[in-house]
mmCIF file of C-alpha atoms in Angstrom:
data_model
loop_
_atom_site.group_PDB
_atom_site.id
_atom_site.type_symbol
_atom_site.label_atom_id
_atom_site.label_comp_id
_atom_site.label_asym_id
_atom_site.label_seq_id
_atom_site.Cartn_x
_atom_site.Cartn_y
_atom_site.Cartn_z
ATOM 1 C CA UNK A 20 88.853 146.903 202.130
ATOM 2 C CA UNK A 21 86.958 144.081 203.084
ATOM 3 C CA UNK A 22 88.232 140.443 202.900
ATOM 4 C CA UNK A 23 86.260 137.279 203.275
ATOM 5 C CA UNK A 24 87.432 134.056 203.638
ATOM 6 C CA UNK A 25 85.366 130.799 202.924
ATOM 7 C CA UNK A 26 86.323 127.067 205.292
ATOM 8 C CA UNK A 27 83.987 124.337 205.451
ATOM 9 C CA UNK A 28 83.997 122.794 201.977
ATOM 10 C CA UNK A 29 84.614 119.577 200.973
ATOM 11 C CA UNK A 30 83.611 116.318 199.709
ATOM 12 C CA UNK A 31 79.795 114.273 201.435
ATOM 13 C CA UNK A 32 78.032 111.615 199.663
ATOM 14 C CA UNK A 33 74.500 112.505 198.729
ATOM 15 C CA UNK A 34 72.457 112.591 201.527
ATOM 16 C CA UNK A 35 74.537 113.969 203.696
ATOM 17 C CA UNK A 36 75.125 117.651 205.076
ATOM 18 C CA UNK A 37 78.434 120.199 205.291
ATOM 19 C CA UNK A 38 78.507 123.720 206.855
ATOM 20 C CA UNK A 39 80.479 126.054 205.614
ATOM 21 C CA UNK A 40 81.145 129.349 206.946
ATOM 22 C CA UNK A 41 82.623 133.079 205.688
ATOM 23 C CA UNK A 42 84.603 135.540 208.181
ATOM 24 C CA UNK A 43 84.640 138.940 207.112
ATOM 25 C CA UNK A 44 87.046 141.483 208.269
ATOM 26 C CA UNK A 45 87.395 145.086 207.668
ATOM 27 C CA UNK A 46 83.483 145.820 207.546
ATOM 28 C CA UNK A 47 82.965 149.385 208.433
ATOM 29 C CA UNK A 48 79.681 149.422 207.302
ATOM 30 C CA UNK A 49 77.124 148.595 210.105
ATOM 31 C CA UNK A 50 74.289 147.833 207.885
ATOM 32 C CA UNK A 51 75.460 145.511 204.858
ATOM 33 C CA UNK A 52 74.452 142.510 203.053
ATOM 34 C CA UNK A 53 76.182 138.895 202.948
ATOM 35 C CA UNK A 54 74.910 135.970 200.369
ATOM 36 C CA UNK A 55 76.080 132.479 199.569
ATOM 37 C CA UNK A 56 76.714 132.132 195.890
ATOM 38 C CA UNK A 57 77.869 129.298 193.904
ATOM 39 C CA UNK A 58 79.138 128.315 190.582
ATOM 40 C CA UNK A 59 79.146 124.674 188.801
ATOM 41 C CA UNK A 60 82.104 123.715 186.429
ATOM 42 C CA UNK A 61 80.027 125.455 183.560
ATOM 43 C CA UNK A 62 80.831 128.786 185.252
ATOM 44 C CA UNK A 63 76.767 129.349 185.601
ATOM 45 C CA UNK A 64 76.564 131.266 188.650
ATOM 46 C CA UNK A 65 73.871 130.915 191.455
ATOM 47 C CA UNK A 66 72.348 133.327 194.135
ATOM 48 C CA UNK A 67 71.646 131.113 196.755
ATOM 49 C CA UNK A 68 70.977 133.162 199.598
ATOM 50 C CA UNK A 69 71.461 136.709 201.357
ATOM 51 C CA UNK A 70 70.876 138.322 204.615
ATOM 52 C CA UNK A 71 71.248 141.742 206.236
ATOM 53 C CA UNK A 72 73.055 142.786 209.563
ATOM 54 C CA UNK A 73 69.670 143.794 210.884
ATOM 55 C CA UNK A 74 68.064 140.715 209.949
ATOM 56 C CA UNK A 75 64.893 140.433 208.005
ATOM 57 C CA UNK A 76 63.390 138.030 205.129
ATOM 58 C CA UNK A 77 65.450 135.291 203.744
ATOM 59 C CA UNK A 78 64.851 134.109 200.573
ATOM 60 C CA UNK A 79 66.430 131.376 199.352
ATOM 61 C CA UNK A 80 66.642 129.860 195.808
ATOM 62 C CA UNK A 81 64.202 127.345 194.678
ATOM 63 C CA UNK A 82 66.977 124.931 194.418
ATOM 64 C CA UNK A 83 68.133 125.296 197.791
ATOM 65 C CA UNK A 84 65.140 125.977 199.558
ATOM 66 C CA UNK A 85 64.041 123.777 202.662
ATOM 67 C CA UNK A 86 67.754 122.035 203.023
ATOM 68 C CA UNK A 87 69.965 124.762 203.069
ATOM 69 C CA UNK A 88 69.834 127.281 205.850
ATOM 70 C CA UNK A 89 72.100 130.726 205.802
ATOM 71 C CA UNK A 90 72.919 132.051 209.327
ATOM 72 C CA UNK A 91 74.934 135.283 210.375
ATOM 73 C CA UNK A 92 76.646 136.771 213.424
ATOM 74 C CA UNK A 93 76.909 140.478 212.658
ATOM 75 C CA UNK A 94 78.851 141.064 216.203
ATOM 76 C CA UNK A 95 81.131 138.858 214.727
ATOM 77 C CA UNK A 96 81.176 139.386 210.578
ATOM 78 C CA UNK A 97 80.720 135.595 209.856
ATOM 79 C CA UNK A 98 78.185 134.030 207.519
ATOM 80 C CA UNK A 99 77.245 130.853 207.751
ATOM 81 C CA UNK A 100 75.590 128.123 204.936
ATOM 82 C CA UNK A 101 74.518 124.886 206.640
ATOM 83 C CA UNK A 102 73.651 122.546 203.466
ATOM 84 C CA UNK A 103 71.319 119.297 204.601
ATOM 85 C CA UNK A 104 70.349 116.547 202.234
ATOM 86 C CA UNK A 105 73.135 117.096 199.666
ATOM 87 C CA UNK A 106 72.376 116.741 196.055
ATOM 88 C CA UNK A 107 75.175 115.415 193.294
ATOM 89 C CA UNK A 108 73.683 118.674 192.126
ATOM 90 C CA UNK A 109 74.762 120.637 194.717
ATOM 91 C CA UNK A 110 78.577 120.207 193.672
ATOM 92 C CA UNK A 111 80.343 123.382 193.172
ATOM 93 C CA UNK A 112 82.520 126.119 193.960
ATOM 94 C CA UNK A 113 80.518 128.091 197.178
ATOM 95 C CA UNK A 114 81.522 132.021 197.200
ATOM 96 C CA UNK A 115 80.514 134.661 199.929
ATOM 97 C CA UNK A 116 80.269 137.857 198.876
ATOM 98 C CA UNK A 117 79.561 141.574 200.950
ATOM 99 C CA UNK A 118 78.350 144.906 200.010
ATOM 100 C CA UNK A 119 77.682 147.656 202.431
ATOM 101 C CA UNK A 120 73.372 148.984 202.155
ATOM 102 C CA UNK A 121 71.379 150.772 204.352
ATOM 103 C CA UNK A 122 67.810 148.961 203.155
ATOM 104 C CA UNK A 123 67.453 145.653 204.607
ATOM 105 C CA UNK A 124 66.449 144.226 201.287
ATOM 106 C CA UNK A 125 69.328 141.440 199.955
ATOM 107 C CA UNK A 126 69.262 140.295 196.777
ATOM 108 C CA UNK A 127 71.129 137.164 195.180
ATOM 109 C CA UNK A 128 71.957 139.222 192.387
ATOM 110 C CA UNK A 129 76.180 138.481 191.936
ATOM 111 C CA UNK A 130 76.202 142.453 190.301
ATOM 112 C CA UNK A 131 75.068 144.104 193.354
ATOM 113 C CA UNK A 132 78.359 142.733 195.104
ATOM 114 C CA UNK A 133 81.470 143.642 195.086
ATOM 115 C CA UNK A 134 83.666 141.908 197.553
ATOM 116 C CA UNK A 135 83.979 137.896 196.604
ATOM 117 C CA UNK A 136 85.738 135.365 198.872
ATOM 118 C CA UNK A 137 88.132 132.496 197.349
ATOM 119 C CA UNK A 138 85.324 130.369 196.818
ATOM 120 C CA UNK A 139 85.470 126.804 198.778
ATOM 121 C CA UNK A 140 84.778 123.206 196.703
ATOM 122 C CA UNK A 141 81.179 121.017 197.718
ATOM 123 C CA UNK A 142 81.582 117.789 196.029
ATOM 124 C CA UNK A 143 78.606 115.625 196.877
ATOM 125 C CA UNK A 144 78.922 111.807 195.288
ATOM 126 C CA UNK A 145 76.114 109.781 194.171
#
């Protein structure tokens, strides 16, 4: 059973940048995929992000792309988001999610995932 647990969130005017970060523990898969998701107060969800243990592309959403940044440490199981030039648009509840795969390919699709952190709160302010 794998858990993940989201810390970082919080509240930034616009402008500014927040790093938030996932631990995962009990991966027994060596070869897996982690991705940043988030969903706005309209429960819309949003693939942000994913990467594999063994590395590879990155693709990021359009909205996202060139200020946030996803990071891993697969000795460690953590997965990192670090969010630059915040957006009022940007506010939302941030989710990790994991799911074990040998391919290196990641995809931001939420139904190819089946472990979910708590989710942690972004609030950027105008």
């Amino acid at each position: 059973q794998v858990q993940l647990v989201e810390t970082g969130g919080g509240s930034v005017q616009a402008g500014g940048s927040l790093n938030i970060s996932c631990s995962a523990s009990g991966i027994k898969s060596r070869r897996y995929c982690m991705a940043w998701f988030r969903q706005y107060s309209s429960k819309k969800r949003e693939g942000l992000a994913a990467v594999h243990s063994a590395g590879g592309l990155i693709n990021y959403a359009d909205s996202v792309k060139d200020r946030f940044t996803i990071s891993q440490d697969s000795t460690k199981g953590t997965l990192s988001l670090q969010m630059d030039r915040l957006k009022p648009e940007d506010t939302a509840t941030y989710y990790c999610a994991f799911e074990a795969r040998p391919g290196t390919l990641c995809a931001t699709d939420a139904s190819q995932y089946y472990y979910w952190g708590q989710g942690t709160q972004v609030t950027v302010s105008s």
